[in-house]
């Protein structure tokens, strides 16, 4: 009984294997059929692109790609069409699809090579170097890829030097700006300090002026004190102290004083002159005496 079951199981297993093989074979045939149809459409698109009918070519390339995920040629050719029209973003996408769809190293090499060309156009030299390296891994004997790799390395080195110089220049500009701002702030602080000192000096000058116009107690002096007291003091300083000088400081006789005889003569002359004046006055009294008129009634 057990032998019968074992034989039956083996027969079932063999049947399943044959069935899977049939399915795989059928899928492969369908894939080959689809790839063939896709390839035929790709040929048509190539002819249209050669005739400068980009619109029809693009449409057929897309149709070919939709029929088979193994058609690397349709993807690669559509990428070239975009690249020639400088649609580098779309071109890179199609080259990437071509590298994934390709089965042989030759097709992968061409896809990576063209991806490197896209990066060179975009001045992304670092990514270009990596793409060309991937291409050379698939085909180390390609001289064009090797040349492009050397050029990408040279351009990357130049770009890095320029970026370094730009960074140094930016750092220097930033430092100069900081120093300029620092000097400007310092000048403003110095100017503010000078203005404060000037204001303090003017304030002190005004305070001193106000104190000069006030009395000892800070009160305003009366106008007569402001105007007259100073003049009186000056006059008193100019005048000698009359009556207050000591006896020994009284004015002394001058050395060229008149003699006694001269004084006597002057006195006599003055007496005679006075006598004459009195006589004249008496004569005037006599001549000028009013006569009293008596009324006759």
PDB file of C-alpha atoms in Angstrom:
ATOM      1  CA  UNK A   1       0.000   0.000   0.000  1.00  0.00           C
ATOM      2  CA  UNK A   2       2.793   2.366   0.889  1.00  0.00           C
ATOM      3  CA  UNK A   3       4.618   1.543  -2.341  1.00  0.00           C
ATOM      4  CA  UNK A   4       1.548   2.447  -4.339  1.00  0.00           C
ATOM      5  CA  UNK A   5       1.297   5.830  -2.607  1.00  0.00           C
ATOM      6  CA  UNK A   6       4.981   6.516  -3.193  1.00  0.00           C
ATOM      7  CA  UNK A   7       4.701   5.782  -6.862  1.00  0.00           C
ATOM      8  CA  UNK A   8       1.631   7.938  -7.112  1.00  0.00           C
ATOM      9  CA  UNK A   9       3.448  10.860  -5.429  1.00  0.00           C
ATOM     10  CA  UNK A  10       6.361  10.584  -7.791  1.00  0.00           C
ATOM     11  CA  UNK A  11       4.068  10.663 -10.746  1.00  0.00           C
ATOM     12  CA  UNK A  12       2.380  13.784  -9.409  1.00  0.00           C
ATOM     13  CA  UNK A  13       5.726  15.486  -8.854  1.00  0.00           C
ATOM     14  CA  UNK A  14       6.891  14.728 -12.329  1.00  0.00           C
ATOM     15  CA  UNK A  15       3.688  16.057 -13.690  1.00  0.00           C
ATOM     16  CA  UNK A  16       4.072  19.318 -11.780  1.00  0.00           C
ATOM     17  CA  UNK A  17       7.624  19.787 -13.048  1.00  0.00           C
ATOM     18  CA  UNK A  18       6.529  19.263 -16.606  1.00  0.00           C
ATOM     19  CA  UNK A  19       3.657  21.683 -16.122  1.00  0.00           C
ATOM     20  CA  UNK A  20       6.021  24.364 -14.723  1.00  0.00           C
ATOM     21  CA  UNK A  21       8.375  23.821 -17.573  1.00  0.00           C
ATOM     22  CA  UNK A  22       5.535  24.270 -19.968  1.00  0.00           C
ATOM     23  CA  UNK A  23       4.519  27.519 -18.299  1.00  0.00           C
ATOM     24  CA  UNK A  24       8.083  28.839 -18.348  1.00  0.00           C
ATOM     25  CA  UNK A  25       8.530  27.861 -21.946  1.00  0.00           C
ATOM     26  CA  UNK A  26       5.280  29.503 -22.862  1.00  0.00           C
ATOM     27  CA  UNK A  27       6.255  32.691 -20.986  1.00  0.00           C
ATOM     28  CA  UNK A  28       9.603  32.736 -22.698  1.00  0.00           C
ATOM     29  CA  UNK A  29       7.997  32.361 -26.078  1.00  0.00           C
ATOM     30  CA  UNK A  30       5.616  35.176 -25.323  1.00  0.00           C
ATOM     31  CA  UNK A  31       8.506  37.349 -24.085  1.00  0.00           C
ATOM     32  CA  UNK A  32      10.463  36.599 -27.242  1.00  0.00           C
ATOM     33  CA  UNK A  33       7.426  37.398 -29.339  1.00  0.00           C
ATOM     34  CA  UNK A  34       6.917  40.674 -27.474  1.00  0.00           C
ATOM     35  CA  UNK A  35      10.611  41.566 -27.768  1.00  0.00           C
ATOM     36  CA  UNK A  36      10.485  40.860 -31.493  1.00  0.00           C
ATOM     37  CA  UNK A  37       7.447  43.096 -31.918  1.00  0.00           C
ATOM     38  CA  UNK A  38       9.075  45.762 -29.765  1.00  0.00           C
ATOM     39  CA  UNK A  39      12.239  45.508 -31.826  1.00  0.00           C
ATOM     40  CA  UNK A  40      10.299  45.960 -35.058  1.00  0.00           C
ATOM     41  CA  UNK A  41       8.668  49.106 -33.654  1.00  0.00           C
ATOM     42  CA  UNK A  42      12.090  50.309 -32.579  1.00  0.00           C
ATOM     43  CA  UNK A  43      13.324  49.998 -36.156  1.00  0.00           C
ATOM     44  CA  UNK A  44      10.405  52.125 -37.313  1.00  0.00           C
ATOM     45  CA  UNK A  45      11.172  54.742 -34.656  1.00  0.00           C
ATOM     46  CA  UNK A  46      14.804  54.786 -35.765  1.00  0.00           C
ATOM     47  CA  UNK A  47      13.718  55.505 -39.345  1.00  0.00           C
ATOM     48  CA  UNK A  48      11.421  58.303 -38.189  1.00  0.00           C
ATOM     49  CA  UNK A  49      14.182  59.831 -36.065  1.00  0.00           C
ATOM     50  CA  UNK A  50      16.535  59.710 -39.064  1.00  0.00           C
ATOM     51  CA  UNK A  51      13.904  61.638 -41.011  1.00  0.00           C
ATOM     52  CA  UNK A  52      13.845  64.283 -38.234  1.00  0.00           C
ATOM     53  CA  UNK A  53      10.311  63.279 -37.257  1.00  0.00           C
ATOM     54  CA  UNK A  54      10.983  63.420 -33.530  1.00  0.00           C
ATOM     55  CA  UNK A  55       7.330  63.383 -32.487  1.00  0.00           C
ATOM     56  CA  UNK A  56       6.538  60.115 -34.312  1.00  0.00           C
ATOM     57  CA  UNK A  57       9.838  58.583 -33.263  1.00  0.00           C
ATOM     58  CA  UNK A  58       9.258  59.408 -29.603  1.00  0.00           C
ATOM     59  CA  UNK A  59       5.787  57.919 -29.746  1.00  0.00           C
ATOM     60  CA  UNK A  60       7.035  54.690 -31.343  1.00  0.00           C
ATOM     61  CA  UNK A  61       9.916  54.363 -28.917  1.00  0.00           C
ATOM     62  CA  UNK A  62       7.490  54.642 -26.048  1.00  0.00           C
ATOM     63  CA  UNK A  63       5.226  52.031 -27.678  1.00  0.00           C
ATOM     64  CA  UNK A  64       8.151  49.695 -28.141  1.00  0.00           C
ATOM     65  CA  UNK A  65       9.218  50.130 -24.511  1.00  0.00           C
ATOM     66  CA  UNK A  66       5.697  49.342 -23.297  1.00  0.00           C
ATOM     67  CA  UNK A  67       5.646  46.034 -25.235  1.00  0.00           C
ATOM     68  CA  UNK A  68       8.857  44.630 -23.755  1.00  0.00           C
ATOM     69  CA  UNK A  69      10.853  45.320 -20.625  1.00  0.00           C
ATOM     70  CA  UNK A  70      13.806  43.605 -22.283  1.00  0.00           C
ATOM     71  CA  UNK A  71      14.156  46.071 -25.149  1.00  0.00           C
ATOM     72  CA  UNK A  72      17.246  48.011 -24.033  1.00  0.00           C
ATOM     73  CA  UNK A  73      17.782  49.398 -27.555  1.00  0.00           C
ATOM     74  CA  UNK A  74      14.477  51.337 -27.554  1.00  0.00           C
ATOM     75  CA  UNK A  75      15.321  52.928 -24.232  1.00  0.00           C
ATOM     76  CA  UNK A  76      18.884  53.723 -25.261  1.00  0.00           C
ATOM     77  CA  UNK A  77      17.848  55.237 -28.616  1.00  0.00           C
ATOM     78  CA  UNK A  78      15.109  57.341 -27.005  1.00  0.00           C
ATOM     79  CA  UNK A  79      17.717  58.572 -24.498  1.00  0.00           C
ATOM     80  CA  UNK A  80      19.969  59.614 -27.383  1.00  0.00           C
ATOM     81  CA  UNK A  81      17.053  61.478 -28.976  1.00  0.00           C
ATOM     82  CA  UNK A  82      16.475  63.424 -25.772  1.00  0.00           C
ATOM     83  CA  UNK A  83      20.216  64.048 -25.372  1.00  0.00           C
ATOM     84  CA  UNK A  84      20.486  65.585 -28.842  1.00  0.00           C
ATOM     85  CA  UNK A  85      17.590  67.897 -27.992  1.00  0.00           C
ATOM     86  CA  UNK A  86      19.409  68.854 -24.734  1.00  0.00           C
ATOM     87  CA  UNK A  87      16.682  67.313 -22.586  1.00  0.00           C
ATOM     88  CA  UNK A  88      19.372  65.900 -20.324  1.00  0.00           C
ATOM     89  CA  UNK A  89      17.136  64.927 -17.428  1.00  0.00           C
ATOM     90  CA  UNK A  90      14.877  62.752 -19.588  1.00  0.00           C
ATOM     91  CA  UNK A  91      17.908  61.383 -21.435  1.00  0.00           C
ATOM     92  CA  UNK A  92      19.552  60.225 -18.212  1.00  0.00           C
ATOM     93  CA  UNK A  93      16.355  58.431 -17.164  1.00  0.00           C
ATOM     94  CA  UNK A  94      16.218  56.460 -20.401  1.00  0.00           C
ATOM     95  CA  UNK A  95      19.940  55.556 -20.235  1.00  0.00           C
ATOM     96  CA  UNK A  96      19.416  54.292 -16.703  1.00  0.00           C
ATOM     97  CA  UNK A  97      16.492  52.125 -17.892  1.00  0.00           C
ATOM     98  CA  UNK A  98      18.658  50.791 -20.719  1.00  0.00           C
ATOM     99  CA  UNK A  99      21.429  49.737 -18.317  1.00  0.00           C
ATOM    100  CA  UNK A 100      18.889  47.883 -16.167  1.00  0.00           C
ATOM    101  CA  UNK A 101      17.220  46.190 -19.150  1.00  0.00           C
ATOM    102  CA  UNK A 102      20.433  45.150 -20.910  1.00  0.00           C
ATOM    103  CA  UNK A 103      21.641  41.551 -20.571  1.00  0.00           C
ATOM    104  CA  UNK A 104      25.089  41.806 -22.143  1.00  0.00           C
ATOM    105  CA  UNK A 105      28.026  43.954 -21.011  1.00  0.00           C
ATOM    106  CA  UNK A 106      28.258  45.792 -24.314  1.00  0.00           C
ATOM    107  CA  UNK A 107      24.813  47.375 -23.923  1.00  0.00           C
ATOM    108  CA  UNK A 108      25.435  48.189 -20.271  1.00  0.00           C
ATOM    109  CA  UNK A 109      28.753  49.825 -21.198  1.00  0.00           C
ATOM    110  CA  UNK A 110      27.098  52.114 -23.752  1.00  0.00           C
ATOM    111  CA  UNK A 111      24.366  53.090 -21.254  1.00  0.00           C
ATOM    112  CA  UNK A 112      26.861  54.039 -18.514  1.00  0.00           C
ATOM    113  CA  UNK A 113      29.055  55.885 -21.023  1.00  0.00           C
ATOM    114  CA  UNK A 114      26.138  58.056 -22.102  1.00  0.00           C
ATOM    115  CA  UNK A 115      25.096  58.646 -18.485  1.00  0.00           C
ATOM    116  CA  UNK A 116      28.609  60.020 -17.967  1.00  0.00           C
ATOM    117  CA  UNK A 117      28.084  62.337 -20.944  1.00  0.00           C
ATOM    118  CA  UNK A 118      24.878  63.661 -19.389  1.00  0.00           C
ATOM    119  CA  UNK A 119      26.696  64.417 -16.131  1.00  0.00           C
ATOM    120  CA  UNK A 120      29.438  66.227 -18.084  1.00  0.00           C
ATOM    121  CA  UNK A 121      26.817  68.440 -19.737  1.00  0.00           C
ATOM    122  CA  UNK A 122      25.375  69.259 -16.315  1.00  0.00           C
ATOM    123  CA  UNK A 123      28.905  69.978 -14.965  1.00  0.00           C
ATOM    124  CA  UNK A 124      28.400  67.267 -12.354  1.00  0.00           C
ATOM    125  CA  UNK A 125      31.941  66.001 -12.844  1.00  0.00           C
ATOM    126  CA  UNK A 126      32.000  63.836  -9.744  1.00  0.00           C
ATOM    127  CA  UNK A 127      29.042  61.755 -10.957  1.00  0.00           C
ATOM    128  CA  UNK A 128      30.521  61.695 -14.473  1.00  0.00           C
ATOM    129  CA  UNK A 129      33.716  60.114 -13.123  1.00  0.00           C
ATOM    130  CA  UNK A 130      31.691  57.370 -11.428  1.00  0.00           C
ATOM    131  CA  UNK A 131      29.599  56.712 -14.559  1.00  0.00           C
ATOM    132  CA  UNK A 132      32.671  56.388 -16.785  1.00  0.00           C
ATOM    133  CA  UNK A 133      34.255  54.030 -14.255  1.00  0.00           C
ATOM    134  CA  UNK A 134      31.148  51.833 -14.421  1.00  0.00           C
ATOM    135  CA  UNK A 135      31.358  51.849 -18.218  1.00  0.00           C
ATOM    136  CA  UNK A 136      35.025  50.795 -18.172  1.00  0.00           C
ATOM    137  CA  UNK A 137      34.187  47.907 -15.839  1.00  0.00           C
ATOM    138  CA  UNK A 138      31.900  46.576 -18.559  1.00  0.00           C
ATOM    139  CA  UNK A 139      34.376  47.292 -21.377  1.00  0.00           C
ATOM    140  CA  UNK A 140      37.935  48.209 -20.259  1.00  0.00           C
ATOM    141  CA  UNK A 141      39.145  48.506 -23.864  1.00  0.00           C
ATOM    142  CA  UNK A 142      37.015  51.481 -24.889  1.00  0.00           C
ATOM    143  CA  UNK A 143      39.421  54.387 -25.586  1.00  0.00           C
ATOM    144  CA  UNK A 144      36.651  56.978 -25.814  1.00  0.00           C
ATOM    145  CA  UNK A 145      35.370  56.121 -22.332  1.00  0.00           C
ATOM    146  CA  UNK A 146      38.937  56.201 -20.973  1.00  0.00           C
ATOM    147  CA  UNK A 147      39.504  59.663 -22.509  1.00  0.00           C
ATOM    148  CA  UNK A 148      36.216  60.959 -21.120  1.00  0.00           C
ATOM    149  CA  UNK A 149      37.150  59.643 -17.676  1.00  0.00           C
ATOM    150  CA  UNK A 150      40.493  61.504 -17.739  1.00  0.00           C
ATOM    151  CA  UNK A 151      38.733  64.687 -18.860  1.00  0.00           C
ATOM    152  CA  UNK A 152      36.095  64.349 -16.135  1.00  0.00           C
ATOM    153  CA  UNK A 153      38.812  63.943 -13.488  1.00  0.00           C
ATOM    154  CA  UNK A 154      40.616  67.038 -14.727  1.00  0.00           C
ATOM    155  CA  UNK A 155      37.414  69.096 -14.766  1.00  0.00           C
ATOM    156  CA  UNK A 156      36.510  67.841 -11.282  1.00  0.00           C
ATOM    157  CA  UNK A 157      39.898  68.928  -9.917  1.00  0.00           C
ATOM    158  CA  UNK A 158      39.523  72.362 -11.507  1.00  0.00           C
ATOM    159  CA  UNK A 159      35.992  72.689 -10.138  1.00  0.00           C
ATOM    160  CA  UNK A 160      37.122  71.771  -6.640  1.00  0.00           C
ATOM    161  CA  UNK A 161      39.933  74.362  -6.789  1.00  0.00           C
ATOM    162  CA  UNK A 162      37.479  77.023  -7.922  1.00  0.00           C
ATOM    163  CA  UNK A 163      35.057  76.105  -5.163  1.00  0.00           C
ATOM    164  CA  UNK A 164      37.887  76.251  -2.637  1.00  0.00           C
ATOM    165  CA  UNK A 165      38.950  79.663  -3.905  1.00  0.00           C
ATOM    166  CA  UNK A 166      35.354  80.868  -3.858  1.00  0.00           C
ATOM    167  CA  UNK A 167      34.975  79.617  -0.300  1.00  0.00           C
ATOM    168  CA  UNK A 168      38.193  81.354   0.744  1.00  0.00           C
ATOM    169  CA  UNK A 169      37.011  84.530  -0.944  1.00  0.00           C
ATOM    170  CA  UNK A 170      33.626  84.271   0.773  1.00  0.00           C
ATOM    171  CA  UNK A 171      35.368  83.761   4.111  1.00  0.00           C
ATOM    172  CA  UNK A 172      37.615  86.757   3.460  1.00  0.00           C
ATOM    173  CA  UNK A 173      34.656  88.906   2.394  1.00  0.00           C
ATOM    174  CA  UNK A 174      32.799  87.857   5.516  1.00  0.00           C
ATOM    175  CA  UNK A 175      35.808  88.681   7.667  1.00  0.00           C
ATOM    176  CA  UNK A 176      36.256  92.062   5.969  1.00  0.00           C
ATOM    177  CA  UNK A 177      32.575  92.827   6.462  1.00  0.00           C
ATOM    178  CA  UNK A 178      32.819  91.918  10.141  1.00  0.00           C
ATOM    179  CA  UNK A 179      35.867  94.180  10.546  1.00  0.00           C
ATOM    180  CA  UNK A 180      34.096  96.975   8.699  1.00  0.00           C
ATOM    181  CA  UNK A 181      31.037  96.635  10.910  1.00  0.00           C
ATOM    182  CA  UNK A 182      33.280  96.555  13.978  1.00  0.00           C
ATOM    183  CA  UNK A 183      35.093  99.730  12.901  1.00  0.00           C
ATOM    184  CA  UNK A 184      31.791 101.404  12.109  1.00  0.00           C
ATOM    185  CA  UNK A 185      30.392 100.544  15.530  1.00  0.00           C
ATOM    186  CA  UNK A 186      33.612 101.785  17.141  1.00  0.00           C
ATOM    187  CA  UNK A 187      33.354 105.096  15.273  1.00  0.00           C
ATOM    188  CA  UNK A 188      29.738 105.457  16.328  1.00  0.00           C
ATOM    189  CA  UNK A 189      30.659 104.756  19.948  1.00  0.00           C
ATOM    190  CA  UNK A 190      33.494 107.299  19.810  1.00  0.00           C
ATOM    191  CA  UNK A 191      31.239 109.876  18.225  1.00  0.00           C
ATOM    192  CA  UNK A 192      28.606 109.250  20.871  1.00  0.00           C
ATOM    193  CA  UNK A 193      31.210 109.647  23.631  1.00  0.00           C
ATOM    194  CA  UNK A 194      32.456 112.934  22.177  1.00  0.00           C
ATOM    195  CA  UNK A 195      28.914 114.242  21.949  1.00  0.00           C
ATOM    196  CA  UNK A 196      28.280 113.247  25.567  1.00  0.00           C
ATOM    197  CA  UNK A 197      31.468 115.001  26.692  1.00  0.00           C
ATOM    198  CA  UNK A 198      30.523 118.055  24.670  1.00  0.00           C
ATOM    199  CA  UNK A 199      27.048 118.077  26.181  1.00  0.00           C
ATOM    200  CA  UNK A 200      28.517 117.692  29.685  1.00  0.00           C
ATOM    201  CA  UNK A 201      30.920 120.576  29.033  1.00  0.00           C
ATOM    202  CA  UNK A 202      28.132 122.807  27.760  1.00  0.00           C
ATOM    203  CA  UNK A 203      26.006 121.858  30.746  1.00  0.00           C
ATOM    204  CA  UNK A 204      28.806 122.705  33.180  1.00  0.00           C
ATOM    205  CA  UNK A 205      29.415 125.979  31.356  1.00  0.00           C
ATOM    206  CA  UNK A 206      25.735 126.871  31.638  1.00  0.00           C
ATOM    207  CA  UNK A 207      25.768 125.929  35.337  1.00  0.00           C
ATOM    208  CA  UNK A 208      28.804 128.129  35.980  1.00  0.00           C
ATOM    209  CA  UNK A 209      27.137 130.956  34.112  1.00  0.00           C
ATOM    210  CA  UNK A 210      24.003 130.559  36.201  1.00  0.00           C
ATOM    211  CA  UNK A 211      26.074 130.543  39.395  1.00  0.00           C
ATOM    212  CA  UNK A 212      27.763 133.754  38.307  1.00  0.00           C
ATOM    213  CA  UNK A 213      24.368 135.448  38.042  1.00  0.00           C
ATOM    214  CA  UNK A 214      23.305 134.239  41.507  1.00  0.00           C
ATOM    215  CA  UNK A 215      24.205 135.371  45.038  1.00  0.00           C
ATOM    216  CA  UNK A 216      26.085 133.406  47.625  1.00  0.00           C
ATOM    217  CA  UNK A 217      22.980 131.400  48.436  1.00  0.00           C
ATOM    218  CA  UNK A 218      22.245 130.652  44.832  1.00  0.00           C
ATOM    219  CA  UNK A 219      19.567 133.377  44.617  1.00  0.00           C
ATOM    220  CA  UNK A 220      19.506 135.980  41.892  1.00  0.00           C
ATOM    221  CA  UNK A 221      21.113 139.261  42.889  1.00  0.00           C
ATOM    222  CA  UNK A 222      19.052 142.480  42.603  1.00  0.00           C
ATOM    223  CA  UNK A 223      19.741 144.522  39.529  1.00  0.00           C
ATOM    224  CA  UNK A 224      21.198 147.379  41.518  1.00  0.00           C
ATOM    225  CA  UNK A 225      23.757 145.030  43.000  1.00  0.00           C
ATOM    226  CA  UNK A 226      24.531 143.595  39.583  1.00  0.00           C
ATOM    227  CA  UNK A 227      24.968 146.977  37.960  1.00  0.00           C
ATOM    228  CA  UNK A 228      25.854 149.485  40.729  1.00  0.00           C
ATOM    229  CA  UNK A 229      27.841 147.668  43.362  1.00  0.00           C
ATOM    230  CA  UNK A 230      30.654 146.864  41.084  1.00  0.00           C
ATOM    231  CA  UNK A 231      30.912 150.449  39.812  1.00  0.00           C
ATOM    232  CA  UNK A 232      30.841 151.840  43.356  1.00  0.00           C
ATOM    233  CA  UNK A 233      33.577 149.497  44.419  1.00  0.00           C
ATOM    234  CA  UNK A 234      35.676 150.517  41.438  1.00  0.00           C
ATOM    235  CA  UNK A 235      35.166 154.230  42.232  1.00  0.00           C
ATOM    236  CA  UNK A 236      36.062 153.642  45.866  1.00  0.00           C
ATOM    237  CA  UNK A 237      39.190 151.830  44.799  1.00  0.00           C
ATOM    238  CA  UNK A 238      40.158 154.762  42.584  1.00  0.00           C
ATOM    239  CA  UNK A 239      39.467 157.497  45.230  1.00  0.00           C
ATOM    240  CA  UNK A 240      41.903 157.990  48.075  1.00  0.00           C
ATOM    241  CA  UNK A 241      40.598 157.341  51.567  1.00  0.00           C
ATOM    242  CA  UNK A 242      39.861 160.946  52.609  1.00  0.00           C
ATOM    243  CA  UNK A 243      39.937 161.644  56.334  1.00  0.00           C
ATOM    244  CA  UNK A 244      40.946 158.148  57.134  1.00  0.00           C
ATOM    245  CA  UNK A 245      44.623 158.479  56.439  1.00  0.00           C
ATOM    246  CA  UNK A 246      47.050 158.720  59.372  1.00  0.00           C
ATOM    247  CA  UNK A 247      48.506 162.167  60.149  1.00  0.00           C
ATOM    248  CA  UNK A 248      51.893 161.182  58.887  1.00  0.00           C
ATOM    249  CA  UNK A 249      50.360 160.276  55.502  1.00  0.00           C
ATOM    250  CA  UNK A 250      48.722 163.717  54.888  1.00  0.00           C
ATOM    251  CA  UNK A 251      49.751 165.613  51.828  1.00  0.00           C
ATOM    252  CA  UNK A 252      53.150 167.242  52.395  1.00  0.00           C
ATOM    253  CA  UNK A 253      53.969 170.858  51.204  1.00  0.00           C
ATOM    254  CA  UNK A 254      55.497 171.012  47.825  1.00  0.00           C
ATOM    255  CA  UNK A 255      59.144 172.083  47.658  1.00  0.00           C
ATOM    256  CA  UNK A 256      58.457 174.963  45.185  1.00  0.00           C
ATOM    257  CA  UNK A 257      56.105 176.832  47.616  1.00  0.00           C
ATOM    258  CA  UNK A 258      55.884 180.808  47.542  1.00  0.00           C
ATOM    259  CA  UNK A 259      58.032 182.844  49.817  1.00  0.00           C
ATOM    260  CA  UNK A 260      56.589 184.907  52.712  1.00  0.00           C
ATOM    261  CA  UNK A 261      57.063 188.210  50.855  1.00  0.00           C
ATOM    262  CA  UNK A 262      55.233 186.935  47.850  1.00  0.00           C
ATOM    263  CA  UNK A 263      52.411 185.749  50.050  1.00  0.00           C
ATOM    264  CA  UNK A 264      52.236 189.180  51.725  1.00  0.00           C
ATOM    265  CA  UNK A 265      52.055 190.943  48.401  1.00  0.00           C
ATOM    266  CA  UNK A 266      49.289 188.621  47.242  1.00  0.00           C
ATOM    267  CA  UNK A 267      47.288 189.272  50.397  1.00  0.00           C
ATOM    268  CA  UNK A 268      47.585 193.028  49.982  1.00  0.00           C
ATOM    269  CA  UNK A 269      46.562 192.787  46.383  1.00  0.00           C
ATOM    270  CA  UNK A 270      43.570 190.684  47.321  1.00  0.00           C
ATOM    271  CA  UNK A 271      42.593 193.186  50.030  1.00  0.00           C
ATOM    272  CA  UNK A 272      42.842 196.084  47.608  1.00  0.00           C
ATOM    273  CA  UNK A 273      40.788 194.194  45.084  1.00  0.00           C
ATOM    274  CA  UNK A 274      38.174 193.401  47.699  1.00  0.00           C
ATOM    275  CA  UNK A 275      38.041 197.044  48.754  1.00  0.00           C
ATOM    276  CA  UNK A 276      37.407 198.103  45.208  1.00  0.00           C
ATOM    277  CA  UNK A 277      34.634 195.593  44.901  1.00  0.00           C
ATOM    278  CA  UNK A 278      32.949 196.899  48.058  1.00  0.00           C
ATOM    279  CA  UNK A 279      33.140 200.491  46.828  1.00  0.00           C
ATOM    280  CA  UNK A 280      31.520 199.505  43.583  1.00  0.00           C
ATOM    281  CA  UNK A 281      28.763 197.709  45.465  1.00  0.00           C
ATOM    282  CA  UNK A 282      28.065 200.808  47.633  1.00  0.00           C
ATOM    283  CA  UNK A 283      27.921 202.986  44.587  1.00  0.00           C
ATOM    284  CA  UNK A 284      25.401 200.700  42.985  1.00  0.00           C
ATOM    285  CA  UNK A 285      23.238 200.812  46.111  1.00  0.00           C
ATOM    286  CA  UNK A 286      23.066 204.586  46.010  1.00  0.00           C
ATOM    287  CA  UNK A 287      22.311 204.739  42.290  1.00  0.00           C
ATOM    288  CA  UNK A 288      19.851 201.963  42.363  1.00  0.00           C
ATOM    289  CA  UNK A 289      17.871 202.999  45.478  1.00  0.00           C
ATOM    290  CA  UNK A 290      14.142 203.135  44.613  1.00  0.00           C
ATOM    291  CA  UNK A 291      12.150 206.350  45.236  1.00  0.00           C
ATOM    292  CA  UNK A 292       8.958 205.731  47.049  1.00  0.00           C
ATOM    293  CA  UNK A 293       6.001 207.375  45.251  1.00  0.00           C
ATOM    294  CA  UNK A 294       3.269 208.544  47.426  1.00  0.00           C
ATOM    295  CA  UNK A 295      -0.256 208.323  46.117  1.00  0.00           C
ATOM    296  CA  UNK A 296      -2.128 211.571  45.598  1.00  0.00           C
ATOM    297  CA  UNK A 297      -5.681 210.976  46.598  1.00  0.00           C
TER     298      UNK A 297
END
